[in-house]
CSV table of N, CA, C and O in Angstrom, one decimal:
chain,number,residue,atom,x,y,z
A,1,THR,N,0.8,-1.2,0.0
A,1,THR,CA,0.0,0.0,0.0
A,1,THR,C,0.9,1.2,0.0
A,1,THR,O,2.1,1.2,0.3
A,2,GLU,N,0.3,2.4,-0.3
A,2,GLU,CA,1.0,3.6,-0.3
A,2,GLU,C,1.5,3.9,1.1
A,2,GLU,O,2.7,4.4,1.3
A,3,LYS,N,0.8,3.6,2.2
A,3,LYS,CA,1.2,3.8,3.5
A,3,LYS,C,2.5,3.0,3.8
A,3,LYS,O,3.4,3.5,4.5
A,4,ASP,N,2.5,1.7,3.4
A,4,ASP,CA,3.7,0.9,3.6
A,4,ASP,C,4.9,1.5,2.9
A,4,ASP,O,6.0,1.5,3.4
A,5,ILE,N,4.7,2.0,1.7
A,5,ILE,CA,5.8,2.6,0.9
A,5,ILE,C,6.3,3.9,1.7
A,5,ILE,O,7.5,4.1,1.8
A,6,ASP,N,5.4,4.7,2.2
A,6,ASP,CA,5.8,5.9,2.9
A,6,ASP,C,6.6,5.5,4.2
A,6,ASP,O,7.6,6.1,4.5
A,7,THR,N,6.2,4.4,4.9
A,7,THR,CA,6.9,4.0,6.1
A,7,THR,C,8.3,3.5,5.7
A,7,THR,O,9.3,3.9,6.4
A,8,ALA,N,8.4,2.8,4.6
A,8,ALA,CA,9.7,2.3,4.2
A,8,ALA,C,10.6,3.4,3.8
A,8,ALA,O,11.8,3.4,4.2
A,9,LEU,N,10.1,4.4,3.1
A,9,LEU,CA,10.9,5.5,2.7
A,9,LEU,C,11.3,6.4,3.9
A,9,LEU,O,12.5,6.9,3.9
A,10,GLN,N,10.4,6.6,4.9
A,10,GLN,CA,10.8,7.3,6.1
A,10,GLN,C,11.9,6.6,6.8
A,10,GLN,O,12.9,7.3,7.2
A,11,ARG,N,11.9,5.3,6.9
A,11,ARG,CA,13.0,4.6,7.6
A,11,ARG,C,14.3,4.7,6.8
A,11,ARG,O,15.3,4.9,7.4
A,12,LEU,N,14.2,4.5,5.5
A,12,LEU,CA,15.3,4.6,4.6
A,12,LEU,C,16.0,6.0,4.8
A,12,LEU,O,17.2,6.1,5.0
A,13,TYR,N,15.3,7.0,4.6
A,13,TYR,CA,15.9,8.4,4.6
A,13,TYR,C,16.3,8.8,6.1
A,13,TYR,O,17.3,9.5,6.2
A,14,LEU,N,15.6,8.3,7.1
A,14,LEU,CA,16.1,8.6,8.4
A,14,LEU,C,17.4,7.9,8.7
A,14,LEU,O,18.3,8.6,9.2
A,15,LEU,N,17.6,6.7,8.2
A,15,LEU,CA,18.9,6.0,8.4
A,15,LEU,C,20.0,6.7,7.6
A,15,LEU,O,21.1,6.9,8.1
A,16,ARG,N,19.7,7.1,6.4
A,16,ARG,CA,20.6,7.9,5.6
A,16,ARG,C,21.0,9.2,6.2
A,16,ARG,O,22.2,9.6,6.2
A,17,MET,N,20.1,9.8,6.9
A,17,MET,CA,20.4,11.1,7.6
A,17,MET,C,21.3,10.8,8.7
A,17,MET,O,22.3,11.5,9.0
A,18,LYS,N,21.0,9.7,9.5
A,18,LYS,CA,21.8,9.3,10.6
A,18,LYS,C,23.3,9.0,10.2
A,18,LYS,O,24.2,9.2,11.0
A,19,LEU,N,23.4,8.4,9.0
A,19,LEU,CA,24.7,8.1,8.5
A,19,LEU,C,25.5,9.3,7.9
A,19,LEU,O,26.6,9.2,7.6
A,20,GLY,N,24.8,10.4,7.9
A,20,GLY,CA,25.4,11.6,7.4
A,20,GLY,C,25.5,11.7,5.9
A,20,GLY,O,26.3,12.5,5.3
A,21,MET,N,24.7,10.9,5.2
A,21,MET,CA,24.8,10.9,3.7
A,21,MET,C,24.4,12.2,3.0
A,21,MET,O,24.7,12.4,1.9
A,22,PHE,N,23.7,13.1,3.8
A,22,PHE,CA,23.3,14.4,3.2
A,22,PHE,C,24.2,15.5,3.7
A,22,PHE,O,23.9,16.7,3.4
A,23,ASP,N,25.1,15.2,4.6
A,23,ASP,CA,26.0,16.2,5.1
A,23,ASP,C,27.2,16.5,4.2
A,23,ASP,O,27.5,15.6,3.3
A,24,PRO,N,27.8,17.6,4.3
A,24,PRO,CA,29.0,17.9,3.5
A,24,PRO,C,30.1,16.9,3.8
A,24,PRO,O,30.1,16.3,4.9
A,25,LEU,N,30.9,16.6,2.8
A,25,LEU,CA,32.0,15.6,3.0
A,25,LEU,C,32.9,15.9,4.3
A,25,LEU,O,33.3,14.9,4.9
A,26,SER,N,33.1,17.1,4.5
A,26,SER,CA,33.9,17.5,5.7
A,26,SER,C,33.3,17.0,7.0
A,26,SER,O,34.0,16.9,8.0
A,27,MET,N,32.0,16.8,7.0
A,27,MET,CA,31.4,16.3,8.3
A,27,MET,C,31.2,14.8,8.3
A,27,MET,O,30.7,14.3,9.4
A,28,GLN,N,31.5,14.1,7.3
A,28,GLN,CA,31.3,12.7,7.2
A,28,GLN,C,32.5,12.0,7.7
A,28,GLN,O,33.6,12.1,7.1
A,29,PRO,N,32.4,11.2,8.8
A,29,PRO,CA,33.6,10.6,9.4
A,29,PRO,C,34.3,9.6,8.5
A,29,PRO,O,35.5,9.5,8.5
A,30,TYR,N,33.5,8.9,7.7
A,30,TYR,CA,34.2,7.9,6.9
A,30,TYR,C,34.9,8.5,5.7
A,30,TYR,O,35.8,7.9,5.1
A,31,SER,N,34.6,9.7,5.3
A,31,SER,CA,35.3,10.3,4.2
A,31,SER,C,36.7,10.8,4.6
A,31,SER,O,37.5,11.1,3.8
A,32,GLN,N,36.9,10.8,5.9
A,32,GLN,CA,38.2,11.2,6.5
A,32,GLN,C,39.2,10.1,6.6
A,32,GLN,O,40.4,10.3,6.9
A,33,ILE,N,38.8,8.9,6.3
A,33,ILE,CA,39.7,7.7,6.3
A,33,ILE,C,40.6,7.8,5.1
A,33,ILE,O,40.2,7.8,4.0
A,34,SER,N,41.9,7.7,5.4
A,34,SER,CA,42.9,7.7,4.3
A,34,SER,C,42.8,6.4,3.4
A,34,SER,O,42.7,5.3,4.0
A,35,ILE,N,43.1,6.6,2.2
A,35,ILE,CA,43.1,5.4,1.3
A,35,ILE,C,44.3,4.5,1.6
A,35,ILE,O,44.3,3.4,1.3
A,36,ASN,N,45.3,5.1,2.3
A,36,ASN,CA,46.5,4.3,2.7
A,36,ASN,C,46.2,3.2,3.6
A,36,ASN,O,47.0,2.3,3.8
A,37,VAL,N,45.1,3.3,4.4
A,37,VAL,CA,44.8,2.2,5.3
A,37,VAL,C,43.9,1.1,4.7
A,37,VAL,O,43.7,0.0,5.3
A,38,VAL,N,43.4,1.3,3.5
A,38,VAL,CA,42.6,0.3,2.8
A,38,VAL,C,43.4,-0.9,2.5
A,38,VAL,O,44.5,-0.7,1.9
A,39,ASP,N,42.9,-2.0,2.8
A,39,ASP,CA,43.6,-3.3,2.5
A,39,ASP,C,45.0,-3.4,3.2
A,39,ASP,O,45.9,-3.9,2.7
A,40,SER,N,45.1,-2.8,4.4
A,40,SER,CA,46.3,-2.9,5.2
A,40,SER,C,46.4,-4.2,5.8
A,40,SER,O,45.4,-5.0,5.9
A,41,PRO,N,47.6,-4.6,6.1
A,41,PRO,CA,47.8,-6.0,6.8
A,41,PRO,C,47.0,-6.1,8.0
A,41,PRO,O,46.4,-7.2,8.3
A,42,GLU,N,46.8,-5.0,8.8
A,42,GLU,CA,45.9,-5.1,10.0
A,42,GLU,C,44.5,-5.4,9.6
A,42,GLU,O,43.8,-6.2,10.3
A,43,HIS,N,44.0,-4.8,8.6
A,43,HIS,CA,42.6,-5.0,8.2
A,43,HIS,C,42.4,-6.4,7.6
A,43,HIS,O,41.4,-7.0,7.8
A,44,ARG,N,43.4,-6.9,6.8
A,44,ARG,CA,43.3,-8.2,6.3
A,44,ARG,C,43.3,-9.2,7.5
A,44,ARG,O,42.5,-10.2,7.4
A,45,ALA,N,44.1,-9.0,8.5
A,45,ALA,CA,44.2,-9.9,9.6
A,45,ALA,C,42.8,-9.9,10.4
A,45,ALA,O,42.3,-11.0,10.8
A,46,LEU,N,42.3,-8.7,10.5
A,46,LEU,CA,41.0,-8.6,11.2
A,46,LEU,C,39.9,-9.3,10.4
A,46,LEU,O,39.0,-10.0,10.9
A,47,ALA,N,39.9,-9.1,9.1
A,47,ALA,CA,38.9,-9.7,8.2
A,47,ALA,C,39.0,-11.2,8.3
A,47,ALA,O,38.0,-12.0,8.3
A,48,ARG,N,40.2,-11.7,8.3
A,48,ARG,CA,40.4,-13.2,8.4
A,48,ARG,C,39.9,-13.7,9.7
A,48,ARG,O,39.2,-14.8,9.8
A,49,GLN,N,40.2,-13.0,10.8
A,49,GLN,CA,39.7,-13.4,12.1
A,49,GLN,C,38.2,-13.4,12.2
A,49,GLN,O,37.6,-14.4,12.7
A,50,ILE,N,37.6,-12.4,11.6
A,50,ILE,CA,36.1,-12.3,11.7
A,50,ILE,C,35.5,-13.4,10.8
A,50,ILE,O,34.5,-14.0,11.2
A,51,ALA,N,36.1,-13.7,9.7
A,51,ALA,CA,35.6,-14.8,8.8
A,51,ALA,C,35.7,-16.1,9.5
A,51,ALA,O,34.8,-17.0,9.5
A,52,SER,N,36.8,-16.3,10.2
A,52,SER,CA,37.0,-17.6,10.9
A,52,SER,C,36.1,-17.8,12.1
A,52,SER,O,35.5,-18.8,12.3
A,53,GLU,N,35.8,-16.7,12.8
A,53,GLU,CA,34.9,-16.8,13.9
A,53,GLU,C,33.5,-16.8,13.5
A,53,GLU,O,32.6,-17.2,14.3
A,54,GLY,N,33.2,-16.4,12.3
A,54,GLY,CA,31.8,-16.5,11.8
A,54,GLY,C,31.4,-17.8,11.2
A,54,GLY,O,30.2,-18.0,10.9
A,55,ILE,N,32.3,-18.7,11.1
A,55,ILE,CA,31.9,-20.0,10.5
A,55,ILE,C,31.3,-20.9,11.5
A,55,ILE,O,31.7,-21.0,12.6
A,56,VAL,N,30.2,-21.5,11.1
A,56,VAL,CA,29.4,-22.4,12.0
A,56,VAL,C,29.5,-23.8,11.3
A,56,VAL,O,29.0,-24.0,10.2
A,57,LEU,N,30.0,-24.8,12.0
A,57,LEU,CA,30.1,-26.1,11.5
A,57,LEU,C,28.9,-26.9,12.1
A,57,LEU,O,28.8,-27.1,13.4
A,58,LEU,N,28.0,-27.3,11.3
A,58,LEU,CA,26.8,-27.9,11.8
A,58,LEU,C,27.0,-29.4,12.1
A,58,LEU,O,26.3,-30.0,13.0
A,59,LYS,N,27.9,-30.0,11.4
A,59,LYS,CA,28.1,-31.5,11.6
A,59,LYS,C,29.5,-31.8,11.1
A,59,LYS,O,30.0,-31.3,10.1
A,60,ASN,N,30.2,-32.6,11.9
A,60,ASN,CA,31.6,-33.0,11.6
A,60,ASN,C,31.7,-34.5,11.7
A,60,ASN,O,32.3,-35.0,12.6
A,61,GLU,N,31.0,-35.1,10.7
A,61,GLU,CA,31.0,-36.6,10.7
A,61,GLU,C,32.3,-37.2,10.6
A,61,GLU,O,33.1,-36.8,9.7
A,62,ASN,N,32.7,-38.2,11.4
A,62,ASN,CA,34.0,-38.9,11.4
A,62,ASN,C,35.1,-37.9,11.6
A,62,ASN,O,36.3,-38.2,11.1
A,63,ASN,N,34.9,-36.8,12.3
A,63,ASN,CA,36.0,-35.8,12.5
A,63,ASN,C,36.8,-35.5,11.3
A,63,ASN,O,38.0,-35.4,11.3
A,64,MET,N,36.1,-35.2,10.2
A,64,MET,CA,36.7,-34.9,8.9
A,64,MET,C,37.5,-33.6,8.9
A,64,MET,O,38.5,-33.4,8.3
A,65,LEU,N,37.0,-32.7,9.7
A,65,LEU,CA,37.6,-31.3,9.8
A,65,LEU,C,38.3,-31.1,11.1
A,65,LEU,O,37.8,-31.6,12.1
A,66,PRO,N,39.3,-30.4,11.2
A,66,PRO,CA,40.0,-29.7,10.1
A,66,PRO,C,40.7,-30.7,9.2
A,66,PRO,O,41.1,-31.8,9.7
A,67,LEU,N,40.9,-30.3,8.0
A,67,LEU,CA,41.6,-31.2,7.0
A,67,LEU,C,43.1,-31.4,7.5
A,67,LEU,O,43.7,-30.4,7.9
A,68,ASP,N,43.6,-32.6,7.3
A,68,ASP,CA,45.0,-32.9,7.7
A,68,ASP,C,45.8,-32.6,6.4
A,68,ASP,O,45.8,-33.4,5.5
A,69,ALA,N,46.6,-31.6,6.4
A,69,ALA,CA,47.3,-31.2,5.2
A,69,ALA,C,48.5,-32.1,4.9
A,69,ALA,O,49.1,-32.1,3.9
A,70,THR,N,48.8,-33.0,5.9
A,70,THR,CA,49.9,-33.9,5.6
A,70,THR,C,49.5,-35.2,4.9
A,70,THR,O,50.3,-36.0,4.5
A,71,LYS,N,48.2,-35.5,4.9
A,71,LYS,CA,47.6,-36.7,4.2
A,71,LYS,C,47.1,-36.4,2.9
A,71,LYS,O,46.4,-35.4,2.7
A,72,PRO,N,47.3,-37.3,1.9
A,72,PRO,CA,46.6,-37.1,0.6
A,72,PRO,C,45.1,-37.2,0.7
A,72,PRO,O,44.5,-37.9,1.5
A,73,LEU,N,44.5,-36.3,0.0
A,73,LEU,CA,43.0,-36.1,0.0
A,73,LEU,C,42.5,-35.6,-1.3
A,73,LEU,O,43.1,-34.7,-1.9
A,74,THR,N,41.4,-36.1,-1.7
A,74,THR,CA,40.7,-35.6,-2.9
A,74,THR,C,39.4,-35.1,-2.5
A,74,THR,O,38.6,-35.7,-1.8
A,75,ILE,N,39.1,-33.8,-3.0
A,75,ILE,CA,37.9,-33.2,-2.6
A,75,ILE,C,37.2,-32.9,-4.0
A,75,ILE,O,37.8,-32.3,-4.9
A,76,ALA,N,35.9,-33.2,-4.0
A,76,ALA,CA,35.1,-32.9,-5.2
A,76,ALA,C,34.2,-31.6,-4.9
A,76,ALA,O,33.5,-31.6,-3.9
A,77,LEU,N,34.3,-30.6,-5.7
A,77,LEU,CA,33.5,-29.4,-5.6
A,77,LEU,C,32.6,-29.4,-6.8
A,77,LEU,O,33.0,-29.4,-8.0
A,78,ILE,N,31.3,-29.5,-6.6
A,78,ILE,CA,30.3,-29.6,-7.6
A,78,ILE,C,29.3,-28.4,-7.5
A,78,ILE,O,28.8,-28.2,-6.5
A,79,GLY,N,29.2,-27.7,-8.6
A,79,GLY,CA,28.3,-26.6,-8.7
A,79,GLY,C,28.9,-25.4,-9.2
A,79,GLY,O,30.1,-25.2,-9.1
A,80,PRO,N,28.2,-24.5,-9.9
A,80,PRO,CA,28.7,-23.4,-10.6
A,80,PRO,C,29.4,-22.3,-9.7
A,80,PRO,O,30.2,-21.6,-10.1
A,81,ASN,N,29.0,-22.3,-8.4
A,81,ASN,CA,29.6,-21.3,-7.5
A,81,ASN,C,30.9,-21.7,-6.8
A,81,ASN,O,31.6,-20.9,-6.1
A,82,ALA,N,31.3,-23.0,-7.0
A,82,ALA,CA,32.5,-23.5,-6.4
A,82,ALA,C,33.8,-22.8,-6.9
A,82,ALA,O,34.8,-22.6,-6.2
A,83,ASN,N,33.8,-22.3,-8.1
A,83,ASN,CA,34.9,-21.6,-8.7
A,83,ASN,C,34.5,-20.2,-9.1
A,83,ASN,O,35.2,-19.6,-9.9
A,84,ALA,N,33.5,-19.7,-8.5
A,84,ALA,CA,33.0,-18.3,-8.8
A,84,ALA,C,33.7,-17.3,-7.8
A,84,ALA,O,33.9,-17.6,-6.7
A,85,THR,N,33.9,-16.1,-8.3
A,85,THR,CA,34.4,-15.0,-7.5
A,85,THR,C,33.4,-13.9,-7.4
A,85,THR,O,33.1,-13.3,-6.4
A,86,THR,N,32.8,-13.6,-8.6
A,86,THR,CA,31.8,-12.5,-8.6
A,86,THR,C,30.6,-12.7,-7.7
A,86,THR,O,30.2,-11.8,-7.0
A,87,GLN,N,30.2,-14.0,-7.7
A,87,GLN,CA,29.0,-14.3,-6.9
A,87,GLN,C,29.3,-14.3,-5.4
A,87,GLN,O,28.4,-14.0,-4.6
A,88,LEU,N,30.6,-14.5,-5.1
A,88,LEU,CA,30.9,-14.4,-3.7
A,88,LEU,C,30.8,-13.0,-3.1
A,88,LEU,O,30.5,-12.8,-1.9
A,89,CYS,N,31.0,-12.0,-4.0
A,89,CYS,CA,30.9,-10.6,-3.6
A,89,CYS,C,29.5,-10.1,-3.6
A,89,CYS,O,29.2,-9.0,-3.0
A,90,SER,N,28.6,-10.7,-4.3
A,90,SER,CA,27.2,-10.2,-4.4
A,90,SER,C,27.2,-8.8,-5.0
A,90,SER,O,28.0,-8.6,-5.9
A,91,ASN,N,26.4,-8.0,-4.5
A,91,ASN,CA,26.4,-6.6,-5.1
A,91,ASN,C,26.7,-5.6,-4.0
A,91,ASN,O,26.4,-4.4,-4.1
A,92,TYR,N,27.3,-6.1,-2.9
A,92,TYR,CA,27.6,-5.2,-1.8
A,92,TYR,C,29.1,-5.2,-1.4
A,92,TYR,O,29.5,-5.9,-0.5
A,93,HIS,N,29.9,-4.5,-2.2
A,93,HIS,CA,31.3,-4.5,-2.0
A,93,HIS,C,31.9,-3.3,-2.7
A,93,HIS,O,31.3,-2.8,-3.7
A,94,GLY,N,33.1,-3.0,-2.4
A,94,GLY,CA,33.9,-2.0,-3.1
A,94,GLY,C,34.8,-2.7,-4.1
A,94,GLY,O,34.6,-3.8,-4.4
A,95,ASP,N,35.9,-2.0,-4.5
A,95,ASP,CA,36.9,-2.6,-5.3
A,95,ASP,C,37.8,-3.5,-4.5
A,95,ASP,O,38.5,-3.0,-3.6
A,96,LEU,N,37.8,-4.7,-4.8
A,96,LEU,CA,38.6,-5.7,-3.9
A,96,LEU,C,39.9,-5.9,-4.6
A,96,LEU,O,40.0,-6.1,-5.8
A,97,PRO,N,41.0,-5.9,-3.8
A,97,PRO,CA,42.3,-6.2,-4.4
A,97,PRO,C,42.5,-7.7,-4.8
A,97,PRO,O,43.2,-8.0,-5.7
A,98,THR,N,41.8,-8.6,-4.2
A,98,THR,CA,41.8,-10.0,-4.5
A,98,THR,C,40.6,-10.7,-4.0
A,98,THR,O,40.0,-10.3,-3.0
A,99,VAL,N,40.1,-11.6,-4.8
A,99,VAL,CA,39.0,-12.5,-4.4
A,99,VAL,C,39.4,-13.9,-4.7
A,99,VAL,O,40.0,-14.2,-5.8
A,100,VAL,N,39.2,-14.8,-3.7
A,100,VAL,CA,39.6,-16.2,-3.9
A,100,VAL,C,38.3,-17.0,-3.8
A,100,VAL,O,37.5,-17.0,-2.9
A,101,SER,N,38.2,-17.9,-4.9
A,101,SER,CA,37.1,-18.8,-4.9
A,101,SER,C,37.3,-20.0,-3.9
A,101,SER,O,38.4,-20.2,-3.5
A,102,ILE,N,36.3,-20.7,-3.7
A,102,ILE,CA,36.4,-21.9,-2.8
A,102,ILE,C,37.4,-22.9,-3.4
A,102,ILE,O,38.2,-23.4,-2.7
A,103,GLN,N,37.3,-23.1,-4.7
A,103,GLN,CA,38.2,-24.0,-5.4
A,103,GLN,C,39.7,-23.5,-5.3
A,103,GLN,O,40.6,-24.3,-5.0
A,104,GLN,N,39.9,-22.2,-5.5
A,104,GLN,CA,41.3,-21.7,-5.3
A,104,GLN,C,41.8,-21.8,-3.9
A,104,GLN,O,43.0,-22.2,-3.7
A,105,ALA,N,41.0,-21.6,-2.9
A,105,ALA,CA,41.4,-21.7,-1.5
A,105,ALA,C,41.7,-23.1,-1.2
A,105,ALA,O,42.8,-23.4,-0.6
A,106,LEU,N,40.9,-24.1,-1.5
A,106,LEU,CA,41.2,-25.5,-1.2
A,106,LEU,C,42.4,-26.0,-2.0
A,106,LEU,O,43.2,-26.7,-1.5
A,107,SER,N,42.5,-25.5,-3.2
A,107,SER,CA,43.7,-26.0,-4.0
A,107,SER,C,45.0,-25.5,-3.4
A,107,SER,O,46.0,-26.1,-3.6
A,108,SER,N,45.0,-24.3,-2.8
A,108,SER,CA,46.2,-23.8,-2.2
A,108,SER,C,46.5,-24.2,-0.8
A,108,SER,O,47.5,-23.9,-0.2
A,109,TYR,N,45.5,-25.0,-0.2
A,109,TYR,CA,45.6,-25.4,1.2
A,109,TYR,C,46.8,-26.3,1.4
A,109,TYR,O,47.6,-26.1,2.4
A,110,SER,N,47.1,-27.3,0.5
A,110,SER,CA,48.2,-28.2,0.7
A,110,SER,C,48.4,-28.9,-0.6
A,110,SER,O,47.5,-29.1,-1.4
A,111,SER,N,49.7,-29.2,-0.9
A,111,SER,CA,50.0,-30.0,-2.1
A,111,SER,C,49.5,-31.4,-2.0
A,111,SER,O,49.4,-32.1,-3.1
A,112,ASN,N,49.1,-31.8,-0.9
A,112,ASN,CA,48.5,-33.2,-0.7
A,112,ASN,C,47.0,-33.2,-1.0
A,112,ASN,O,46.4,-34.3,-1.1
A,113,VAL,N,46.4,-32.0,-1.2
A,113,VAL,CA,44.9,-32.0,-1.5
A,113,VAL,C,44.7,-31.8,-3.0
A,113,VAL,O,45.2,-30.8,-3.6
A,114,LYS,N,44.0,-32.7,-3.5
A,114,LYS,CA,43.6,-32.6,-5.0
A,114,LYS,C,42.1,-32.2,-5.0
A,114,LYS,O,41.3,-32.8,-4.4
A,115,VAL,N,41.9,-31.1,-5.8
A,115,VAL,CA,40.5,-30.6,-5.9
A,115,VAL,C,40.0,-30.9,-7.3
A,115,VAL,O,40.6,-30.5,-8.3
A,116,VAL,N,38.9,-31.6,-7.3
A,116,VAL,CA,38.2,-31.9,-8.6
A,116,VAL,C,37.0,-31.0,-8.7
A,116,VAL,O,36.1,-31.0,-7.8
A,117,PHE,N,36.9,-30.2,-9.8
A,117,PHE,CA,35.8,-29.3,-9.9
A,117,PHE,C,34.9,-29.7,-11.1
A,117,PHE,O,35.4,-30.0,-12.2
A,118,GLU,N,33.6,-29.8,-10.9
A,118,GLU,CA,32.6,-30.0,-12.0
A,118,GLU,C,31.6,-29.0,-11.9
A,118,GLU,O,31.1,-28.7,-10.8
A,119,MET,N,31.2,-28.4,-13.0
A,119,MET,CA,30.3,-27.3,-13.1
A,119,MET,C,28.9,-27.7,-12.5
A,119,MET,O,28.2,-26.9,-11.9
A,120,GLY,N,28.5,-28.9,-12.8
A,120,GLY,CA,27.1,-29.3,-12.4
A,120,GLY,C,26.1,-28.6,-13.3
A,120,GLY,O,26.2,-28.6,-14.5
A,121,CYS,N,25.2,-27.9,-12.7
A,121,CYS,CA,24.1,-27.2,-13.5
A,121,CYS,C,24.5,-25.8,-13.7
A,121,CYS,O,25.3,-25.2,-12.9
A,122,ALA,N,24.0,-25.2,-14.7
A,122,ALA,CA,24.2,-23.7,-14.9
A,122,ALA,C,23.2,-22.9,-14.2
A,122,ALA,O,22.1,-23.4,-13.9
A,123,ILE,N,23.5,-21.7,-13.8
A,123,ILE,CA,22.6,-20.8,-13.2
A,123,ILE,C,22.3,-19.7,-14.1
A,123,ILE,O,23.2,-19.0,-14.6
A,124,ASN,N,21.0,-19.5,-14.4
A,124,ASN,CA,20.6,-18.5,-15.3
A,124,ASN,C,19.9,-17.4,-14.6
A,124,ASN,O,19.2,-17.5,-13.7
């Protein structure tokens, strides 16, 4: 309804106002961050820590994880997103210096790990 649209727009623009999106750049705190800190080693370490802490393992049958990098292992990755990078970023990101697909990450984990990739079905 029109009322629902009005409510959504009010919320949207109130949030944008709180974020300072309509303020001059000199008043926006994020515009003051130097480009020199973007992709810094400290930020990469923090991003890695957050990603690691955000993983939830629902089931670890036969104690398969963590993978033992010293033992030979073959992993099958099936599906179009296993080697995708654009889809990992979705539409909510800036310019990334590097993006690693699941296949690339597992392939670089250990020389004892063989990764077999099959596209499976296409996504349209």
